[in-house]
Coordinates of C-alpha atoms in Angstrom, one line a residue:
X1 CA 1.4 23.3 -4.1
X2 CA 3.1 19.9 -3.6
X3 CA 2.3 18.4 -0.2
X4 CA 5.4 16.5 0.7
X5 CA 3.1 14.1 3.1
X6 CA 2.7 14.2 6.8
X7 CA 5.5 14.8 9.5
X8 CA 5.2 13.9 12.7
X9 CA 6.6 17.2 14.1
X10 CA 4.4 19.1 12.5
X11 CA 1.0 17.2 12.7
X12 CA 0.9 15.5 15.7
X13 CA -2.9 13.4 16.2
X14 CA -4.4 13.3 19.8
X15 CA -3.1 9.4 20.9
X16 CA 0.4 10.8 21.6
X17 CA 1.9 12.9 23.6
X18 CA 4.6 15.3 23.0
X19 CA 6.8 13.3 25.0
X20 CA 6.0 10.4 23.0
X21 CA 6.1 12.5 20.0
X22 CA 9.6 13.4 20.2
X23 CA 10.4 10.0 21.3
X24 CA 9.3 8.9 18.2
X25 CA 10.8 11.5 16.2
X26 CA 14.2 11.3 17.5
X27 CA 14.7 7.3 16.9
X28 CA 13.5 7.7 13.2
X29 CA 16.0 10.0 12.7
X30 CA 18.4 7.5 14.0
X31 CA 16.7 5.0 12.0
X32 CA 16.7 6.6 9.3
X33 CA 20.5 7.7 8.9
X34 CA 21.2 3.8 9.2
X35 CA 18.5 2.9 6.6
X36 CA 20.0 5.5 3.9
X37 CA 24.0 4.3 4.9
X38 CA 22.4 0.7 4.1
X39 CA 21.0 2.1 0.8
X40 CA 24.4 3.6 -0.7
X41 CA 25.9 0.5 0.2
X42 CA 23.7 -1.8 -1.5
X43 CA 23.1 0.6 -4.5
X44 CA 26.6 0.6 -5.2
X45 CA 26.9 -3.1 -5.0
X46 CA 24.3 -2.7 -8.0
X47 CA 25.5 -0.2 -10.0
X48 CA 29.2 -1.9 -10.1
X49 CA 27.8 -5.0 -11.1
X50 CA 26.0 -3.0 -14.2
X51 CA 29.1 -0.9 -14.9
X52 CA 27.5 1.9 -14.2
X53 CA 29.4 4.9 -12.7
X54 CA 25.5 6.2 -11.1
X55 CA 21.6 6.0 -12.0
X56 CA 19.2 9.1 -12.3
X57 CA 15.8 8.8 -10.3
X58 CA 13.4 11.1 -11.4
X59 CA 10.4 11.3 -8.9
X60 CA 7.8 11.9 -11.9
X61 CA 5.5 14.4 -12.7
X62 CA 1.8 15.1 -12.7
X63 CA 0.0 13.7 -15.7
X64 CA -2.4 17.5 -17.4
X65 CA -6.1 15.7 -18.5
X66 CA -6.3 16.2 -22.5
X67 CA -7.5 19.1 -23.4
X68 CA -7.4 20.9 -20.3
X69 CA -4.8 22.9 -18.2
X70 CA -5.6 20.7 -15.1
X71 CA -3.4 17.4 -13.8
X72 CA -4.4 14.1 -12.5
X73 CA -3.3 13.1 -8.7
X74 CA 0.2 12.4 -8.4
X75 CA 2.6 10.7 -6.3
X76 CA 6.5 9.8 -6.0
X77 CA 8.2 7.1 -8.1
X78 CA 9.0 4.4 -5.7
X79 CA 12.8 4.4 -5.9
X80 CA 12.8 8.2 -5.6
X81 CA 10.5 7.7 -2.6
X82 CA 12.8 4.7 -1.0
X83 CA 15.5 7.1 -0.5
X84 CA 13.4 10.6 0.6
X85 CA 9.9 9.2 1.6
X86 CA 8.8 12.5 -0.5
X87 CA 5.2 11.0 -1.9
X88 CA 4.2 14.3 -3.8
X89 CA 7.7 15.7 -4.5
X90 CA 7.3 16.3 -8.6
X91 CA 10.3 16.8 -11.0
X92 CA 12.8 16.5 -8.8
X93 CA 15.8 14.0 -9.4
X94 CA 18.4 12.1 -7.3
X95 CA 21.6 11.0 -8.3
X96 CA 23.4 8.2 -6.9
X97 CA 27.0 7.3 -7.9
X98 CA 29.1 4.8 -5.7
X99 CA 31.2 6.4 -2.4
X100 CA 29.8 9.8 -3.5
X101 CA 27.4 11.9 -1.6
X102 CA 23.8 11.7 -2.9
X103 CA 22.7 14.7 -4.8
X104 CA 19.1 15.9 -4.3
X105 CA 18.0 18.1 -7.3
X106 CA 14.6 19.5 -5.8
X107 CA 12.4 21.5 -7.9
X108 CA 11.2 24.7 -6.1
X109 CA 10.1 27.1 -8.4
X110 CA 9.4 30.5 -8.0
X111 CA 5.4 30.7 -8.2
X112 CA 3.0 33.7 -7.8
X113 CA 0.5 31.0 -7.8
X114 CA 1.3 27.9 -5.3
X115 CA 3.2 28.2 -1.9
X116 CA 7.0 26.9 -3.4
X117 CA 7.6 23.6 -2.6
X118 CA 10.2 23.0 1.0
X119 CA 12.2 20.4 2.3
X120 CA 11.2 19.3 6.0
X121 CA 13.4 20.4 8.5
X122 CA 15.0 17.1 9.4
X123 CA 18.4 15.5 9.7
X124 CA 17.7 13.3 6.5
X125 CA 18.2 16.2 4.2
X126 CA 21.7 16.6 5.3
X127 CA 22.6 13.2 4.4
X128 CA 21.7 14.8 0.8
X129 CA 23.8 17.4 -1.3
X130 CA 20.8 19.2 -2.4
X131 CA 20.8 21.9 -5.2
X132 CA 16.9 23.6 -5.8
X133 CA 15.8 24.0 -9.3
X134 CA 13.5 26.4 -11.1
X135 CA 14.2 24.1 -14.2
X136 CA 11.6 20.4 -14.6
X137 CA 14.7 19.3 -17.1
X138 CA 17.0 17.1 -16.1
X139 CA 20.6 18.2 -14.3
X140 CA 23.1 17.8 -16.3
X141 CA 24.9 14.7 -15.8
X142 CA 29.3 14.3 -15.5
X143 CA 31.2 12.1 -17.5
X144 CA 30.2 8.4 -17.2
X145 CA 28.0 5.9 -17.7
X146 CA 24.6 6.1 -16.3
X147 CA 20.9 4.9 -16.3
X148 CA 17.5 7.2 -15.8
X149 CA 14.8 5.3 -13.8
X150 CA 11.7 6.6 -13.8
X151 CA 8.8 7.9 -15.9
X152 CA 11.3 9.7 -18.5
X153 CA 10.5 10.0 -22.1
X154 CA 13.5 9.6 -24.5
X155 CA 13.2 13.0 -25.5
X156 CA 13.9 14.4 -22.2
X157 CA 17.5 12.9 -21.9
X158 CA 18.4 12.9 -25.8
X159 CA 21.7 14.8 -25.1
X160 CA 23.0 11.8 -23.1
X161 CA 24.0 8.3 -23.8
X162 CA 22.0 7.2 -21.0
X163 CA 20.1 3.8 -20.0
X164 CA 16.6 4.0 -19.2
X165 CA 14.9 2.2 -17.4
X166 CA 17.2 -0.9 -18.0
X167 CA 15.2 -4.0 -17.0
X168 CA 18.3 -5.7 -15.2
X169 CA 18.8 -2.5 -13.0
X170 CA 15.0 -1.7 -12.1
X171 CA 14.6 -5.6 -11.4
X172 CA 17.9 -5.4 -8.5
X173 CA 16.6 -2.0 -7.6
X174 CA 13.0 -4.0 -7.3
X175 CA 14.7 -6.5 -5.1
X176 CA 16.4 -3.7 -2.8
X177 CA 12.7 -2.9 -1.2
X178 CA 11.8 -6.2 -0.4
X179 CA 13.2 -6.6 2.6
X180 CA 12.7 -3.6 5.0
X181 CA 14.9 -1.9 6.9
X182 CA 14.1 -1.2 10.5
X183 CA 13.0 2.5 9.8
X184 CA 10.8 1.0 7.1
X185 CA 9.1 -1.2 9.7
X186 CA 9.0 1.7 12.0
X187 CA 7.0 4.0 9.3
X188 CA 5.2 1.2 8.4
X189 CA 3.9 0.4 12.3
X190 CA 3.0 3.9 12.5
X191 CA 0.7 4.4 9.3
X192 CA -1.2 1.4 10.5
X193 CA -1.5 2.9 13.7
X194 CA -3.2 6.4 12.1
X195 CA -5.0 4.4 9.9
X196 CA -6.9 2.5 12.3
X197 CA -7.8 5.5 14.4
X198 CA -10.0 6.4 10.9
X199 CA -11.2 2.9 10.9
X200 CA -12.9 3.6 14.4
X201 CA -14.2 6.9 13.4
X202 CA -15.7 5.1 10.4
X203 CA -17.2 2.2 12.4
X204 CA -19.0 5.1 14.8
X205 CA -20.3 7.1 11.9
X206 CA -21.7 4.1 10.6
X207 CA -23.2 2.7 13.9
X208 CA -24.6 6.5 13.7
X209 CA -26.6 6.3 10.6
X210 CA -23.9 8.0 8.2
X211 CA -23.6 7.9 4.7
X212 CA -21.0 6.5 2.8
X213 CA -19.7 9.7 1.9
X214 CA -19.6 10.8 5.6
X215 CA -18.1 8.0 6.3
X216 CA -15.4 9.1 4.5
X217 CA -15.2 12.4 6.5
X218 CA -15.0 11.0 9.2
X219 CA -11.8 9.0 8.9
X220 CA -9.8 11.7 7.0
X221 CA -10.8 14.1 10.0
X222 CA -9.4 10.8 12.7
X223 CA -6.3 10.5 10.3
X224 CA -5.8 14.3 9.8
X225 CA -5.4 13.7 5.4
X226 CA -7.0 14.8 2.5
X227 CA -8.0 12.7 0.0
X228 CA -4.8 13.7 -2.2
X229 CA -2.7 12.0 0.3
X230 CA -4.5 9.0 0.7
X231 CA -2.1 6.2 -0.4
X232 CA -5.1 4.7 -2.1
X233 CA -8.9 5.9 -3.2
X234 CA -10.7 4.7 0.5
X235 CA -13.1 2.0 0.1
X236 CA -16.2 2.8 2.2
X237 CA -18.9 0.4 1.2
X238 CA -22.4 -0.1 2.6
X239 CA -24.2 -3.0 2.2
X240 CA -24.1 -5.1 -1.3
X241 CA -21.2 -2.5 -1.7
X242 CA -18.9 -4.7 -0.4
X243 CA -19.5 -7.1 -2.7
X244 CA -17.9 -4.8 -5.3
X245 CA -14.1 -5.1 -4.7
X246 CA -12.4 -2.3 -5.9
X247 CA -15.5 -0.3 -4.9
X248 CA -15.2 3.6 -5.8
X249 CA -18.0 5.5 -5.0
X250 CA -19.5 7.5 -2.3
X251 CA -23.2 8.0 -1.7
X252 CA -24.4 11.0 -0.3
X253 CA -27.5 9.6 1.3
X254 CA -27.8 7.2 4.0
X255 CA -29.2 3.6 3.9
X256 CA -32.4 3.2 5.9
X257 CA -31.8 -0.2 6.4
X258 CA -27.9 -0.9 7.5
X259 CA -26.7 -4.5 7.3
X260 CA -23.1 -3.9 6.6
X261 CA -19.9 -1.5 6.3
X262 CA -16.6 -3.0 4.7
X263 CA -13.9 0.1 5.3
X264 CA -10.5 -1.0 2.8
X265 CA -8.2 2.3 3.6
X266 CA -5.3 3.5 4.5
X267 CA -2.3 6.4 5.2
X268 CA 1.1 7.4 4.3
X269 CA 3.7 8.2 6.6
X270 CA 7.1 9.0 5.6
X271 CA 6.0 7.4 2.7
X272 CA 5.5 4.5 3.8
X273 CA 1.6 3.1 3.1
X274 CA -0.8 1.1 6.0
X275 CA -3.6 -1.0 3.9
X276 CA -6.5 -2.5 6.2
X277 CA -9.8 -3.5 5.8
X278 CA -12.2 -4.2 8.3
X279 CA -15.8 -5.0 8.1
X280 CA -18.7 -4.8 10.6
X281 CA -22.2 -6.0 11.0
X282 CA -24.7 -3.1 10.9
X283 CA -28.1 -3.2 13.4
X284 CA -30.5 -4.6 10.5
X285 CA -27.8 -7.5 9.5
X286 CA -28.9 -11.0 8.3
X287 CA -28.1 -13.2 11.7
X288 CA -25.7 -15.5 9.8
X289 CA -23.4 -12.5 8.5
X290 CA -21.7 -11.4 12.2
X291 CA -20.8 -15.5 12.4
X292 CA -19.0 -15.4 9.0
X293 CA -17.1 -11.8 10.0
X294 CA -16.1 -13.7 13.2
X295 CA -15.3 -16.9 10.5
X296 CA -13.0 -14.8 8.7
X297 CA -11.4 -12.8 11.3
X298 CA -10.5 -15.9 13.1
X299 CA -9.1 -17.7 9.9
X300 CA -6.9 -14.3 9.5
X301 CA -5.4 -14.8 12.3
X302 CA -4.8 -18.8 11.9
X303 CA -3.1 -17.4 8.5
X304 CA -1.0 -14.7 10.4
X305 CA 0.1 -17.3 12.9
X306 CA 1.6 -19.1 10.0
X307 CA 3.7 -16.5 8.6
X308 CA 7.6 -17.4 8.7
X309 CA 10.7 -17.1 6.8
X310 CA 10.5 -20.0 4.4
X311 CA 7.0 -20.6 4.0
X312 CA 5.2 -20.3 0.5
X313 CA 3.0 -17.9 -0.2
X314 CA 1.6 -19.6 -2.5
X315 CA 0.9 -22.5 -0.3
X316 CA -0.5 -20.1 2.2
X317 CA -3.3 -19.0 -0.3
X318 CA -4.1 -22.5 -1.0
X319 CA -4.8 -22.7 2.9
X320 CA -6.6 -19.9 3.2
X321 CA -8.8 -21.3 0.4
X322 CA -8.9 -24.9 2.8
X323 CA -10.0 -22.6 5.5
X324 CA -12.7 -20.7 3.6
X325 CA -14.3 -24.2 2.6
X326 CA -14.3 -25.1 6.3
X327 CA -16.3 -21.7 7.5
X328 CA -18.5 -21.9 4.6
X329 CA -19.5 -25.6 5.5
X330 CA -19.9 -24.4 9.0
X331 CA -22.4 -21.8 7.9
X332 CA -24.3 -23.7 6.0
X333 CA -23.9 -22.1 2.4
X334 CA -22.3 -24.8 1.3
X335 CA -23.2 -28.8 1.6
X336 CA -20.4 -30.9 0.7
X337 CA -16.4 -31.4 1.5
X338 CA -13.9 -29.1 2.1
X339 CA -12.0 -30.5 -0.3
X340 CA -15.0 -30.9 -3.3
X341 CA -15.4 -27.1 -2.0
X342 CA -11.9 -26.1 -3.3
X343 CA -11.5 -28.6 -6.4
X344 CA -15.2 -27.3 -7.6
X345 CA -14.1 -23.9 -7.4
X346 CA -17.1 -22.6 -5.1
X347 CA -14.5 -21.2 -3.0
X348 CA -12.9 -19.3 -5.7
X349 CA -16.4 -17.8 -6.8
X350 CA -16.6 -16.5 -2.7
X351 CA -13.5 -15.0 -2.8
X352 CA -11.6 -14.4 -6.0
X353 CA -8.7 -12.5 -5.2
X354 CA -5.5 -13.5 -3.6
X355 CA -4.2 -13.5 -0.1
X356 CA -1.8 -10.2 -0.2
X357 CA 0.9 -8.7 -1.0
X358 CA 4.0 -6.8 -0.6
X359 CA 3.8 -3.6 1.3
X360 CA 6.0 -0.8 1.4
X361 CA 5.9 2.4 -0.3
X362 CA 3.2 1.4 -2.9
X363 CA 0.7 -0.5 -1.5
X364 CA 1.0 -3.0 -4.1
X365 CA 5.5 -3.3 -3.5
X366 CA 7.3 -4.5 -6.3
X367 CA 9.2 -7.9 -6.9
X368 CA 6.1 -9.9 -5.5
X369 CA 6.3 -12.0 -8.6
X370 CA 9.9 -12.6 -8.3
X371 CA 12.2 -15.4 -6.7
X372 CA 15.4 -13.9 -5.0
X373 CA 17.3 -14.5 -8.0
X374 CA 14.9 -12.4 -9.8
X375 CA 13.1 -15.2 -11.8
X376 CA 9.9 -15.0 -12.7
X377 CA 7.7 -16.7 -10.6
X378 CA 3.6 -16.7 -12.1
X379 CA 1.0 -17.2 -10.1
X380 CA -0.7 -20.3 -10.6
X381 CA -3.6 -21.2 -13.2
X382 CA -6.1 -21.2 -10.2
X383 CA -5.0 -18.1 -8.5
X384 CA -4.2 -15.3 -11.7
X385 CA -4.8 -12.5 -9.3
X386 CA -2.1 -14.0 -6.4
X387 CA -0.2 -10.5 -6.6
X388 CA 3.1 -12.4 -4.3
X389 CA 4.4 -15.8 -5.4
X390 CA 7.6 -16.1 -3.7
X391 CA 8.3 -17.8 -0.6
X392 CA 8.1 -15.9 2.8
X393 CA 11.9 -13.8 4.1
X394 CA 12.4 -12.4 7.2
X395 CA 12.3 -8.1 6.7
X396 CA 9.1 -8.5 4.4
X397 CA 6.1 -6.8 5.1
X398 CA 2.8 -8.4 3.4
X399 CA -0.7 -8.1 3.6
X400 CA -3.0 -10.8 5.2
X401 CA -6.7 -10.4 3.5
X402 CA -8.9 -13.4 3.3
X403 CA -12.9 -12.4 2.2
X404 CA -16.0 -13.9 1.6
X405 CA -18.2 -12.0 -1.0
X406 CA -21.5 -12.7 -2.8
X407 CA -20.5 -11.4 -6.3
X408 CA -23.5 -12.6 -8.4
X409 CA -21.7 -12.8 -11.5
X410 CA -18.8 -15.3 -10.1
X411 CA -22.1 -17.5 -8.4
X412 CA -24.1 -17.5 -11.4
X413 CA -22.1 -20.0 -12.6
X414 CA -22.9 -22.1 -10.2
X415 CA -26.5 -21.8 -10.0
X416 CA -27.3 -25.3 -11.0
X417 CA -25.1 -26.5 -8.0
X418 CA -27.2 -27.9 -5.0
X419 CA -24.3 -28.0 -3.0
X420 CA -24.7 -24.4 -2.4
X421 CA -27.5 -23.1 -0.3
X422 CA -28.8 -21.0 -2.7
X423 CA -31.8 -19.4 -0.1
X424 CA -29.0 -18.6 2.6
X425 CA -26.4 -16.8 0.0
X426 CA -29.8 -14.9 -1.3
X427 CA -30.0 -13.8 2.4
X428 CA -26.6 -12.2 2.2
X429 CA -26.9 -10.6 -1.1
X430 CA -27.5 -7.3 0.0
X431 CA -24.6 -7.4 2.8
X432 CA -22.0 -7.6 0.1
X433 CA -19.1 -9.1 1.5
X434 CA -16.5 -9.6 4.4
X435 CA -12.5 -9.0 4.3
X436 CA -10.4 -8.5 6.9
X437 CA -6.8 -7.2 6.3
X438 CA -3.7 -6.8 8.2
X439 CA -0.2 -5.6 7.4
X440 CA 2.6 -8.3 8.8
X441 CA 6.2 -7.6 9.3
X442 CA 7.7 -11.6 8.6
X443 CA 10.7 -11.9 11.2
X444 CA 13.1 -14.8 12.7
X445 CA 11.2 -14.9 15.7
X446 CA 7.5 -15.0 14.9
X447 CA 4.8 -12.8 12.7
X448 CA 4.7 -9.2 14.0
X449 CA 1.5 -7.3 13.3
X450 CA 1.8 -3.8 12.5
X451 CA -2.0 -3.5 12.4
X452 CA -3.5 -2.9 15.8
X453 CA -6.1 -4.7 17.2
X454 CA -7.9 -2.1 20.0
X455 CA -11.5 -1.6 17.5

C-alpha cells in the first residue's frame, strides 16, 4: 500500500481540538484552492514561453533492490507533489496544458495483495479531472507539443515526440517553488509544529535513560509517523554521535554515562517537510558544553533576526562564521581573534557545513543555487557545502542551523595550532557536537519562525 501522508481530518494529535481542527481544515482548503489557481496561472506563463501546448509530471516510482522482488522507500517527485501534496503517490501522472483543467491520472490498481491506493476526500481533488489507472504507462498524450518531467526513462515515452526533462523548463518550474504561497507557509507552520511535539518526547526519553533507538520511538509515537513517512532518516545521536553529521544509526542499548542528545528530524504534512534540530545537555555533561548550546542558540537567533528580503545569504554564513569565532573565544577553545579565527579556518574545522537551505517539499528545495534569472550562482571556495547562494526574497522559507562539532578528522589538522585549547576540545570529544535549527518564512515585515519555541 501507498500511504498518501497524513491528513488532518483523519489523524488528529492531542494539542488541538476538534474545533481547532476544523478550523484549520477549512482555511487550508481555502488556501489551497488559491494556491493551485496561482499554479495554473504561472505554469502557463511557462509553458507559453517554451512553446509548449502542456508538460507531463510523472510522480515516480519505487526503485526494486537488484536481485530481489523488494523496493527501496519512495517518495513523490517534487513538481508532482507541488500541485497534489501526494508524498507516496507512485506512477501516477499530471497533465497541465494552459486554460485547461488539470488531469490527474492516479494509479489504483486492483490488488489482492495491498489495500488500493485512494484519493483523500477533500475539495482539492475536484479542482482535478482525475481518471484512475490500472496501467504504470503513461496516458496517452493529444496532439501537441509537450515535455515529461520526472524520473522517465526514454523508453517509456518512445511513441511520442516529447521533451524530457528539458533543462530550461525544470529550471522555471525550479523557480515556481521558491517563493511560497500562503497554503505553503500554512503546511509548513504546521509540520514544524508536529515535529517539535516529537522533539519533546525525545528530550524526555533521553532525560529518562533511553536508548537511541527508543529515542526514536518515542518521537514517531508524539508525531503519530512511521519511519516511511519521515521526510528524512531522524537523526538521534548520543554523545560523540553528534559529532557525526549525517548520523544514521540507532543503538539499542543505553549509554551509562549521558553527556549529550542532538535530535535533527522532522514531518510531512500535506507534503510539505519541517527540518529541526535541537540539542540538549545530558546529566553527566562536561560544564563548558550547556554554555556553548546556550552560545549557539543565542547566535541562531541573532541570525534569524537578520533575515530580510534583500539580504545575502551568503553574507549571512559569513556572519554566522564571525559569530562562531566570537562564542568560541568566549569559551575558551580558542586563543586568538575573531577574525584570525575565521581567516585560519579553525571555525570551518568546528563547523563545516553551511547555514541552510530552502525548504519546501524536499527538505533540501530546489533553485537554492540559482539567482532569479536562473544563473548559476556557486557557492564560494570557503563554503563548498553552502546549499543556498542567492539573496534573501520575501515568500522563501529557509533553514537557520549554525553548529559547533568536534569532528576529529577536520581538527587534526590543526593539531600543531596553540591557538586552540587542545585539553578543553579533548573535554568535549565525547559530547559530539551542538546545532540548533529552525525553519524561517522571509517576509516584508520581519522573519517569521515556523519552528516553535515552547521546549
Amino acid at each position: 500500500m501507498h500511504d498518501l501522508g497524513p491528513r488532518p481530518s483523519r489523524h488528529p494529535l492531542p494539542h488541538r481540538n476538534a474545533h481547532a481542527w476544523r478550523g484549520l481544515e477549512v482555511s487550508l482548503d481555502v488556501l489551497q484552492h488559491e494556491h493551485l489557481v496561482a499554479l495554473e496561472e504561472r505554469y502557463s506563463h511557462v509553458l507559453v514561453n517554451h512553446q509548449l501546448d502542456g508538460v507531463l509530471l510523472y510522480s515516480g516510482h519505487p526503485a526494486r533492490h537488484f536481485g530481489d522482488d523488494q523496493h527501496a522507500s519512495f517518495v513523490t517527485q517534487g513538481h508532482f507533489m507541488h500541485w497534489t501534496g501526494l508524498a507516496h503517490a507512485a506512477h501516477c501522472w499530471l497533465l497541465i496544458r494552459p486554460g485547461l483543467r488539470p488531469t490527474l491520472y492516479f494509479h489504483a490498481p486492483d490488488d489482492i495483495w495491498h489495500l488500493p491506493n485512494t484519493l483523500p476526500d477533500e475539495p482539492w481533488v475536484n479542482h482535478f479531472h482525475v481518471e484512475r489507472r490500472q496501467e504504470v504507462t503513461p496516458p496517452a498524450l493529444p496532439p501537441g507539443r509537450f515535455a515529461v518531467v520526472g524520473d522517465v526513462a526514454p523508453t517509456m515515452t518512445a511513441q511520442w515526440d516529447v521533451k524530457i526533462n528539458p533543462d530550461g523548463l525544470t529550471r522555471d518550474l525550479d523557480a515556481l517553488r521558491v517563493h511560497k504561497s500562503a497554503y505553503e507557509v500554512a503546511c509548513l507552520r504546521e509540520a514544524n509544529q508536529r515535529a517539535m511535539l516529537g522533539h519533546q518526547a525525545a528530550r524526555d526519553a533521553f532525560l529518562g535513560g533511553a536508548c537511541e533507538l527508543d529515542i526514536q520511538f518515542a518521537y514517531l509515537a508524539a508525531t503519530r509517523q512511521r519511519e516511511t513517512s519521515l521526510p528524512y532518516g531522524n537523526i538521534i545521536a548520543l554523545n560523540a554521535h553528534g559529532g557525526v553529521l549525517h548520523y544514521q544509526h540507532q543503538a539499542i542499548r543505553p549509554e551509562a554515562i549521558r553527556r549529550s542528545l542532538l535530535v535533527d528530524a522532522g514531518y510531512r504534512y500535506r507534503g510539505y517537510c519541517a527540518d529541526i534540530t535541537r540539542t540538549w545537555p545530558g546529566p553527566h555533561a562536561n560544564q563548558r558544553f550547556a554554555p556553548l548550546v546556550e552560545g549557539v542558540t543565542a547566535l541562531q537567533r541573532t541570525l534569524i533576526a537578520a533575515l530580510a528580503p534583500g539580504v545575502s545569504f551568503i553574507d549571512l554564513h559569513e556572519r554566522m562564521h564571525a559569530g562562531l569565532a566570537d562564542l568560541l573565544i568566549e569559551q575558551r577553545l580558542v586563543r586568538t581573534s575573531a577574525e584570525a579565527a575565521v581567516a585560519s579556518g579553525i571555525t570551518r574545522a568546528f563547523c563545516p557545513h553551511g547555514l541552510g537551505h530552502l525548504l519546501g517539499v524536499q527538505v533540501h528545495d530546489v533553485a537554492g543555487h540559482r539567482d532569479e534569472g536562473g544563473n548559476l550562482l556557486s557557492p564560494p571556495v570557503g563554503a563548498p557545502f553552502l546549499r543556498l547562494t542567492r539573496e534573501l526574497q520575501a515568500g522563501m522559507v529557509v533553514t537557520i542551523e549554525p553548529g559547533i562539532y568536534i569532528i576529529p578528522m577536520l581538527l587534526d589538522a590543526y593539531r600543531g595550532n596553540r591557538e586552540i585549547d587542545w585539553d578543553a576540545v579533548g573535554s568535549l570529544a565525547d559530547h559530539g557536537g551542538i546545532r540548533i535549527e529552525d525553519n524561517i518564512h522571509v517576509t516584508l515585515h520581519g522573519p517569521d519562525n515556523l519552528t516553535p519555541r515552547h521546549e
